[in-house]
mmCIF file of C-alpha atoms in Angstrom:
data_model
loop_
_atom_site.group_PDB
_atom_site.id
_atom_site.type_symbol
_atom_site.label_atom_id
_atom_site.label_comp_id
_atom_site.label_asym_id
_atom_site.label_seq_id
_atom_site.Cartn_x
_atom_site.Cartn_y
_atom_site.Cartn_z
ATOM 1 C CA UNK A 1 46.206 88.063 136.992
ATOM 2 C CA UNK A 2 44.363 91.173 135.784
ATOM 3 C CA UNK A 3 44.933 90.323 132.123
ATOM 4 C CA UNK A 4 42.218 88.053 130.733
ATOM 5 C CA UNK A 5 43.898 84.901 129.348
ATOM 6 C CA UNK A 6 41.089 84.195 126.868
ATOM 7 C CA UNK A 7 39.164 85.965 124.107
ATOM 8 C CA UNK A 8 35.531 85.354 123.174
ATOM 9 C CA UNK A 9 34.856 85.232 119.428
ATOM 10 C CA UNK A 10 31.599 86.138 117.706
ATOM 11 C CA UNK A 11 30.856 82.434 117.382
ATOM 12 C CA UNK A 12 30.782 82.144 121.165
ATOM 13 C CA UNK A 13 34.010 80.179 121.371
ATOM 14 C CA UNK A 14 36.566 81.296 123.909
ATOM 15 C CA UNK A 15 40.241 80.620 123.165
ATOM 16 C CA UNK A 16 43.606 80.982 124.871
ATOM 17 C CA UNK A 17 45.182 84.261 123.747
ATOM 18 C CA UNK A 18 48.435 82.545 122.816
ATOM 19 C CA UNK A 19 47.799 80.815 119.499
ATOM 20 C CA UNK A 20 49.984 79.292 116.812
ATOM 21 C CA UNK A 21 50.970 80.675 113.422
ATOM 22 C CA UNK A 22 51.537 77.794 111.007
ATOM 23 C CA UNK A 23 53.256 79.579 108.120
ATOM 24 C CA UNK A 24 56.661 78.057 108.918
ATOM 25 C CA UNK A 25 55.314 74.517 108.728
ATOM 26 C CA UNK A 26 55.978 74.644 104.989
ATOM 27 C CA UNK A 27 58.993 74.118 102.753
ATOM 28 C CA UNK A 28 62.070 76.309 102.559
ATOM 29 C CA UNK A 29 63.078 78.669 101.114
ATOM 30 C CA UNK A 30 60.144 81.032 100.796
ATOM 31 C CA UNK A 31 57.594 78.940 102.692
ATOM 32 C CA UNK A 32 57.078 76.934 99.527
ATOM 33 C CA UNK A 33 56.190 73.245 99.295
ATOM 34 C CA UNK A 34 55.493 70.749 102.103
ATOM 35 C CA UNK A 35 57.296 70.854 105.444
ATOM 36 C CA UNK A 36 60.514 68.831 105.261
ATOM 37 C CA UNK A 37 59.685 66.608 108.271
ATOM 38 C CA UNK A 38 55.956 66.040 108.017
ATOM 39 C CA UNK A 39 55.651 63.715 111.013
ATOM 40 C CA UNK A 40 57.636 66.102 113.231
ATOM 41 C CA UNK A 41 55.369 68.928 112.124
ATOM 42 C CA UNK A 42 52.320 66.897 113.070
ATOM 43 C CA UNK A 43 53.786 66.125 116.486
ATOM 44 C CA UNK A 44 54.488 69.823 117.030
ATOM 45 C CA UNK A 45 50.880 70.756 116.267
ATOM 46 C CA UNK A 46 49.586 68.016 118.552
ATOM 47 C CA UNK A 47 51.974 69.183 121.276
ATOM 48 C CA UNK A 48 50.608 72.703 120.833
ATOM 49 C CA UNK A 49 47.091 71.465 121.585
ATOM 50 C CA UNK A 50 48.350 69.524 124.594
ATOM 51 C CA UNK A 51 50.033 72.731 125.794
ATOM 52 C CA UNK A 52 46.804 74.715 125.673
ATOM 53 C CA UNK A 53 46.869 76.291 122.208
ATOM 54 C CA UNK A 54 43.335 76.625 120.853
ATOM 55 C CA UNK A 55 43.772 79.005 117.921
ATOM 56 C CA UNK A 56 45.693 78.012 114.770
ATOM 57 C CA UNK A 57 46.334 80.438 111.927
ATOM 58 C CA UNK A 58 47.026 79.277 108.377
ATOM 59 C CA UNK A 59 46.507 80.469 104.784
ATOM 60 C CA UNK A 60 46.006 79.170 101.263
ATOM 61 C CA UNK A 61 49.289 80.885 100.297
ATOM 62 C CA UNK A 62 51.331 79.043 102.934
ATOM 63 C CA UNK A 63 52.963 76.326 100.874
ATOM 64 C CA UNK A 64 50.661 77.048 99.027
ATOM 65 C CA UNK A 65 48.005 74.851 100.668
ATOM 66 C CA UNK A 66 50.506 72.718 102.598
ATOM 67 C CA UNK A 67 49.962 74.540 105.896
ATOM 68 C CA UNK A 68 46.244 73.742 105.802
ATOM 69 C CA UNK A 69 47.017 70.141 104.907
ATOM 70 C CA UNK A 70 49.435 69.497 107.761
ATOM 71 C CA UNK A 71 47.027 71.053 110.271
ATOM 72 C CA UNK A 72 44.304 68.712 109.076
ATOM 73 C CA UNK A 73 46.600 65.689 109.093
ATOM 74 C CA UNK A 74 47.651 66.446 112.657
ATOM 75 C CA UNK A 75 44.466 67.696 114.290
ATOM 76 C CA UNK A 76 41.352 66.547 112.433
ATOM 77 C CA UNK A 77 38.770 65.650 113.514
ATOM 78 C CA UNK A 78 39.009 68.867 115.478
ATOM 79 C CA UNK A 79 38.160 69.280 119.127
ATOM 80 C CA UNK A 80 35.199 71.577 119.737
ATOM 81 C CA UNK A 81 37.349 74.021 121.696
ATOM 82 C CA UNK A 82 39.683 74.772 118.759
ATOM 83 C CA UNK A 83 39.430 77.544 116.166
ATOM 84 C CA UNK A 84 41.153 76.779 112.869
ATOM 85 C CA UNK A 85 41.664 79.946 110.845
ATOM 86 C CA UNK A 86 42.871 80.208 107.273
ATOM 87 C CA UNK A 87 43.002 82.897 104.593
ATOM 88 C CA UNK A 88 42.350 83.358 100.903
ATOM 89 C CA UNK A 89 42.849 85.869 98.136
ATOM 90 C CA UNK A 90 46.589 85.263 97.775
ATOM 91 C CA UNK A 91 48.398 82.439 95.968
ATOM 92 C CA UNK A 92 52.102 81.582 95.822
ATOM 93 C CA UNK A 93 53.237 80.198 92.447
ATOM 94 C CA UNK A 94 56.936 80.269 93.400
ATOM 95 C CA UNK A 95 59.063 80.633 96.559
ATOM 96 C CA UNK A 96 58.621 84.078 98.057
ATOM 97 C CA UNK A 97 56.311 85.224 95.255
ATOM 98 C CA UNK A 98 52.780 86.237 96.238
ATOM 99 C CA UNK A 99 49.982 86.870 93.740
ATOM 100 C CA UNK A 100 46.919 88.742 94.980
ATOM 101 C CA UNK A 101 43.557 87.748 93.515
ATOM 102 C CA UNK A 102 40.558 88.456 95.728
ATOM 103 C CA UNK A 103 37.913 88.162 93.024
ATOM 104 C CA UNK A 104 34.677 86.463 93.978
ATOM 105 C CA UNK A 105 35.492 83.523 91.733
ATOM 106 C CA UNK A 106 38.939 82.944 93.204
ATOM 107 C CA UNK A 107 37.809 83.334 96.804
ATOM 108 C CA UNK A 108 34.945 80.917 96.265
ATOM 109 C CA UNK A 109 37.319 78.387 94.708
ATOM 110 C CA UNK A 110 39.897 78.768 97.470
ATOM 111 C CA UNK A 111 37.263 78.346 100.168
ATOM 112 C CA UNK A 112 36.179 75.051 98.597
ATOM 113 C CA UNK A 113 39.801 73.904 98.357
ATOM 114 C CA UNK A 114 40.426 74.918 101.975
ATOM 115 C CA UNK A 115 37.411 72.927 103.121
ATOM 116 C CA UNK A 116 38.939 69.862 101.494
ATOM 117 C CA UNK A 117 42.493 70.536 102.686
ATOM 118 C CA UNK A 118 41.360 71.184 106.261
ATOM 119 C CA UNK A 119 39.057 68.139 106.215
ATOM 120 C CA UNK A 120 36.092 70.051 107.558
ATOM 121 C CA UNK A 121 32.533 70.926 106.563
ATOM 122 C CA UNK A 122 32.805 74.479 107.870
ATOM 123 C CA UNK A 123 35.888 76.666 108.344
ATOM 124 C CA UNK A 124 35.856 78.384 111.747
ATOM 125 C CA UNK A 125 37.441 81.630 110.526
ATOM 126 C CA UNK A 126 38.235 82.553 106.919
ATOM 127 C CA UNK A 127 40.204 85.744 106.413
ATOM 128 C CA UNK A 128 40.727 87.905 103.351
ATOM 129 C CA UNK A 129 44.529 87.745 103.133
ATOM 130 C CA UNK A 130 44.975 91.037 101.280
ATOM 131 C CA UNK A 131 42.736 93.637 99.717
ATOM 132 C CA UNK A 132 42.991 93.300 95.938
ATOM 133 C CA UNK A 133 43.545 96.730 94.328
ATOM 134 C CA UNK A 134 41.876 95.417 91.164
ATOM 135 C CA UNK A 135 38.712 94.196 92.896
ATOM 136 C CA UNK A 136 36.221 96.318 94.855
ATOM 137 C CA UNK A 137 36.473 95.375 98.517
ATOM 138 C CA UNK A 138 32.695 95.055 98.589
ATOM 139 C CA UNK A 139 32.922 92.243 96.017
ATOM 140 C CA UNK A 140 35.537 90.330 98.016
ATOM 141 C CA UNK A 141 33.596 90.677 101.269
ATOM 142 C CA UNK A 142 30.415 89.754 99.433
ATOM 143 C CA UNK A 143 31.972 86.464 98.335
ATOM 144 C CA UNK A 144 32.950 85.656 101.916
ATOM 145 C CA UNK A 145 29.496 86.589 103.192
ATOM 146 C CA UNK A 146 27.933 84.349 100.542
ATOM 147 C CA UNK A 147 30.126 81.471 101.731
ATOM 148 C CA UNK A 148 29.172 82.201 105.330
ATOM 149 C CA UNK A 149 25.472 82.188 104.450
ATOM 150 C CA UNK A 150 25.997 78.867 102.670
ATOM 151 C CA UNK A 151 27.509 77.366 105.822
ATOM 152 C CA UNK A 152 31.016 76.971 104.396
ATOM 153 C CA UNK A 153 32.617 79.368 106.892
ATOM 154 C CA UNK A 154 31.491 80.432 110.345
ATOM 155 C CA UNK A 155 33.293 83.757 110.773
ATOM 156 C CA UNK A 156 34.906 86.309 108.462
ATOM 157 C CA UNK A 157 38.202 88.075 109.114
ATOM 158 C CA UNK A 158 40.451 90.582 107.353
ATOM 159 C CA UNK A 159 44.222 90.791 107.041
ATOM 160 C CA UNK A 160 46.512 93.670 106.080
ATOM 161 C CA UNK A 161 43.750 96.272 106.174
ATOM 162 C CA UNK A 162 43.235 99.890 107.157
ATOM 163 C CA UNK A 163 40.546 101.173 109.495
ATOM 164 C CA UNK A 164 38.641 102.596 106.528
ATOM 165 C CA UNK A 165 38.663 99.198 104.815
ATOM 166 C CA UNK A 166 37.496 97.550 108.028
ATOM 167 C CA UNK A 167 34.660 100.042 108.344
ATOM 168 C CA UNK A 168 33.643 99.364 104.736
ATOM 169 C CA UNK A 169 33.541 95.628 105.470
ATOM 170 C CA UNK A 170 31.531 96.192 108.649
ATOM 171 C CA UNK A 171 28.818 97.859 106.572
ATOM 172 C CA UNK A 172 28.415 94.552 104.716
ATOM 173 C CA UNK A 173 28.772 91.904 107.411
ATOM 174 C CA UNK A 174 30.135 91.153 110.863
ATOM 175 C CA UNK A 175 33.923 90.945 111.056
ATOM 176 C CA UNK A 176 35.439 88.642 113.670
ATOM 177 C CA UNK A 177 39.140 89.437 113.345
ATOM 178 C CA UNK A 178 41.805 91.705 111.901
ATOM 179 C CA UNK A 179 45.321 90.416 111.254
ATOM 180 C CA UNK A 180 47.951 93.108 110.644
ATOM 181 C CA UNK A 181 51.653 93.449 111.396
ATOM 182 C CA UNK A 182 52.158 94.780 114.921
ATOM 183 C CA UNK A 183 54.830 94.409 117.587
ATOM 184 C CA UNK A 184 56.815 96.451 120.094
ATOM 185 C CA UNK A 185 58.943 98.009 117.368
ATOM 186 C CA UNK A 186 56.203 98.458 114.755
ATOM 187 C CA UNK A 187 53.218 100.215 116.288
ATOM 188 C CA UNK A 188 51.620 101.954 113.328
ATOM 189 C CA UNK A 189 48.409 100.044 114.069
ATOM 190 C CA UNK A 190 47.907 101.372 117.617
ATOM 191 C CA UNK A 191 44.662 103.128 116.705
ATOM 192 C CA UNK A 192 43.294 100.076 114.904
ATOM 193 C CA UNK A 193 44.074 97.908 117.937
ATOM 194 C CA UNK A 194 41.956 100.292 120.012
ATOM 195 C CA UNK A 195 39.165 100.409 117.435
ATOM 196 C CA UNK A 196 38.916 96.625 117.089
ATOM 197 C CA UNK A 197 38.886 96.238 120.855
ATOM 198 C CA UNK A 198 35.937 98.627 121.113
ATOM 199 C CA UNK A 199 34.130 96.597 118.427
ATOM 200 C CA UNK A 200 34.810 93.222 120.067
ATOM 201 C CA UNK A 201 36.945 92.165 117.104
ATOM 202 C CA UNK A 202 39.981 89.954 117.675
ATOM 203 C CA UNK A 203 43.303 91.519 116.701
ATOM 204 C CA UNK A 204 45.876 88.990 115.453
ATOM 205 C CA UNK A 205 49.313 90.622 115.205
ATOM 206 C CA UNK A 206 51.493 88.949 112.624
ATOM 207 C CA UNK A 207 55.223 89.432 112.947
ATOM 208 C CA UNK A 208 54.872 89.554 116.753
ATOM 209 C CA UNK A 209 58.635 89.106 117.180
ATOM 210 C CA UNK A 210 59.592 91.455 114.346
ATOM 211 C CA UNK A 211 60.760 88.625 112.092
ATOM 212 C CA UNK A 212 60.988 88.710 108.315
ATOM 213 C CA UNK A 213 58.150 86.417 107.139
ATOM 214 C CA UNK A 214 60.446 84.653 104.670
ATOM 215 C CA UNK A 215 63.509 84.289 106.888
ATOM 216 C CA UNK A 216 64.285 82.454 110.106
ATOM 217 C CA UNK A 217 65.159 84.283 113.277
ATOM 218 C CA UNK A 218 63.433 86.986 115.321
ATOM 219 C CA UNK A 219 64.527 90.485 116.268
ATOM 220 C CA UNK A 220 62.599 90.712 119.542
ATOM 221 C CA UNK A 221 62.799 88.370 122.573
ATOM 222 C CA UNK A 222 59.916 85.873 122.327
ATOM 223 C CA UNK A 223 58.499 85.680 125.855
ATOM 224 C CA UNK A 224 58.796 89.389 126.570
ATOM 225 C CA UNK A 225 57.314 90.357 123.197
ATOM 226 C CA UNK A 226 54.370 88.024 123.531
ATOM 227 C CA UNK A 227 53.727 89.219 127.084
ATOM 228 C CA UNK A 228 53.798 92.835 125.873
ATOM 229 C CA UNK A 229 51.151 92.037 123.256
ATOM 230 C CA UNK A 230 48.947 90.193 125.749
ATOM 231 C CA UNK A 231 49.091 93.192 128.094
ATOM 232 C CA UNK A 232 48.613 95.727 125.296
ATOM 233 C CA UNK A 233 44.943 94.968 124.640
ATOM 234 C CA UNK A 234 42.476 92.264 125.732
ATOM 235 C CA UNK A 235 41.432 91.516 122.145
ATOM 236 C CA UNK A 236 44.954 90.586 121.012
ATOM 237 C CA UNK A 237 45.635 86.932 120.274
ATOM 238 C CA UNK A 238 49.354 86.385 119.767
ATOM 239 C CA UNK A 239 50.135 83.870 117.009
ATOM 240 C CA UNK A 240 53.895 83.226 117.129
ATOM 241 C CA UNK A 241 55.161 80.634 114.693
ATOM 242 C CA UNK A 242 57.800 78.032 115.431
ATOM 243 C CA UNK A 243 59.064 74.646 114.279
ATOM 244 C CA UNK A 244 60.422 73.771 117.724
ATOM 245 C CA UNK A 245 58.560 72.222 120.662
ATOM 246 C CA UNK A 246 60.963 73.857 123.113
ATOM 247 C CA UNK A 247 60.323 77.275 121.575
ATOM 248 C CA UNK A 248 56.597 76.644 121.719
ATOM 249 C CA UNK A 249 56.874 75.765 125.403
ATOM 250 C CA UNK A 250 58.869 78.955 125.974
ATOM 251 C CA UNK A 251 56.230 81.014 124.173
ATOM 252 C CA UNK A 252 53.494 79.573 126.363
ATOM 253 C CA UNK A 253 55.299 80.769 129.507
ATOM 254 C CA UNK A 254 54.817 84.396 128.457
ATOM 255 C CA UNK A 255 51.960 84.515 130.939
ATOM 256 C CA UNK A 256 54.532 84.116 133.715
ATOM 257 C CA UNK A 257 55.892 87.586 132.888
ATOM 258 C CA UNK A 258 52.539 89.245 133.498
ATOM 259 C CA UNK A 259 52.222 90.369 137.093
ATOM 260 C CA UNK A 260 49.077 89.844 139.111
#
């Protein structure tokens, strides 16, 4: 197979390029509250690891906090070959309602909460969930860099950003990942995919199947869509979300669609 099945992060860890997005392991509607079948959610996450998933993506806003908590309950203490990623700068006070606050104070507080929720001393990858229009990006990135210097997080990532915003962040610190919406039908980020690949930055496409983040069901076929992403660029790590072991198993067979 000519397509590399793994990606090497700045930390030196190499992970399978099919990861797991944990947003749906929260309550419904609106990804609010704890997942309705906690033990089944734990088994799904454990099955993901057994199936070769090494990268898990979460966020403070998922639940809020419940996604981080179920990951920790299922997988901690974490194997050395896993990367647990979460995000901050967005909260969710009600179903489907997101509040952006990427001030230094809020990010610092959310990092400390995430450390507790994830049951870890250092978060592998902490991503700025959204740029706050009321806070200079330099201040938000500065808070993350301060946490990295303090040993609370290992790598810094960005989500929902433009190339210009990424370049601004790169002037302050190293950036390990970018997470934007990208799939076969929505390709506005083509140039940023290329740019991040040149920089050795992981690209984490959310909405890989074209789904509405607050509704069930996907527009695009799972295996074919994931395979397309894996072939599109070697820095892409697909992070499809599911609440079904059978769907997870199907997602993992996307490699079978990639010809040698």
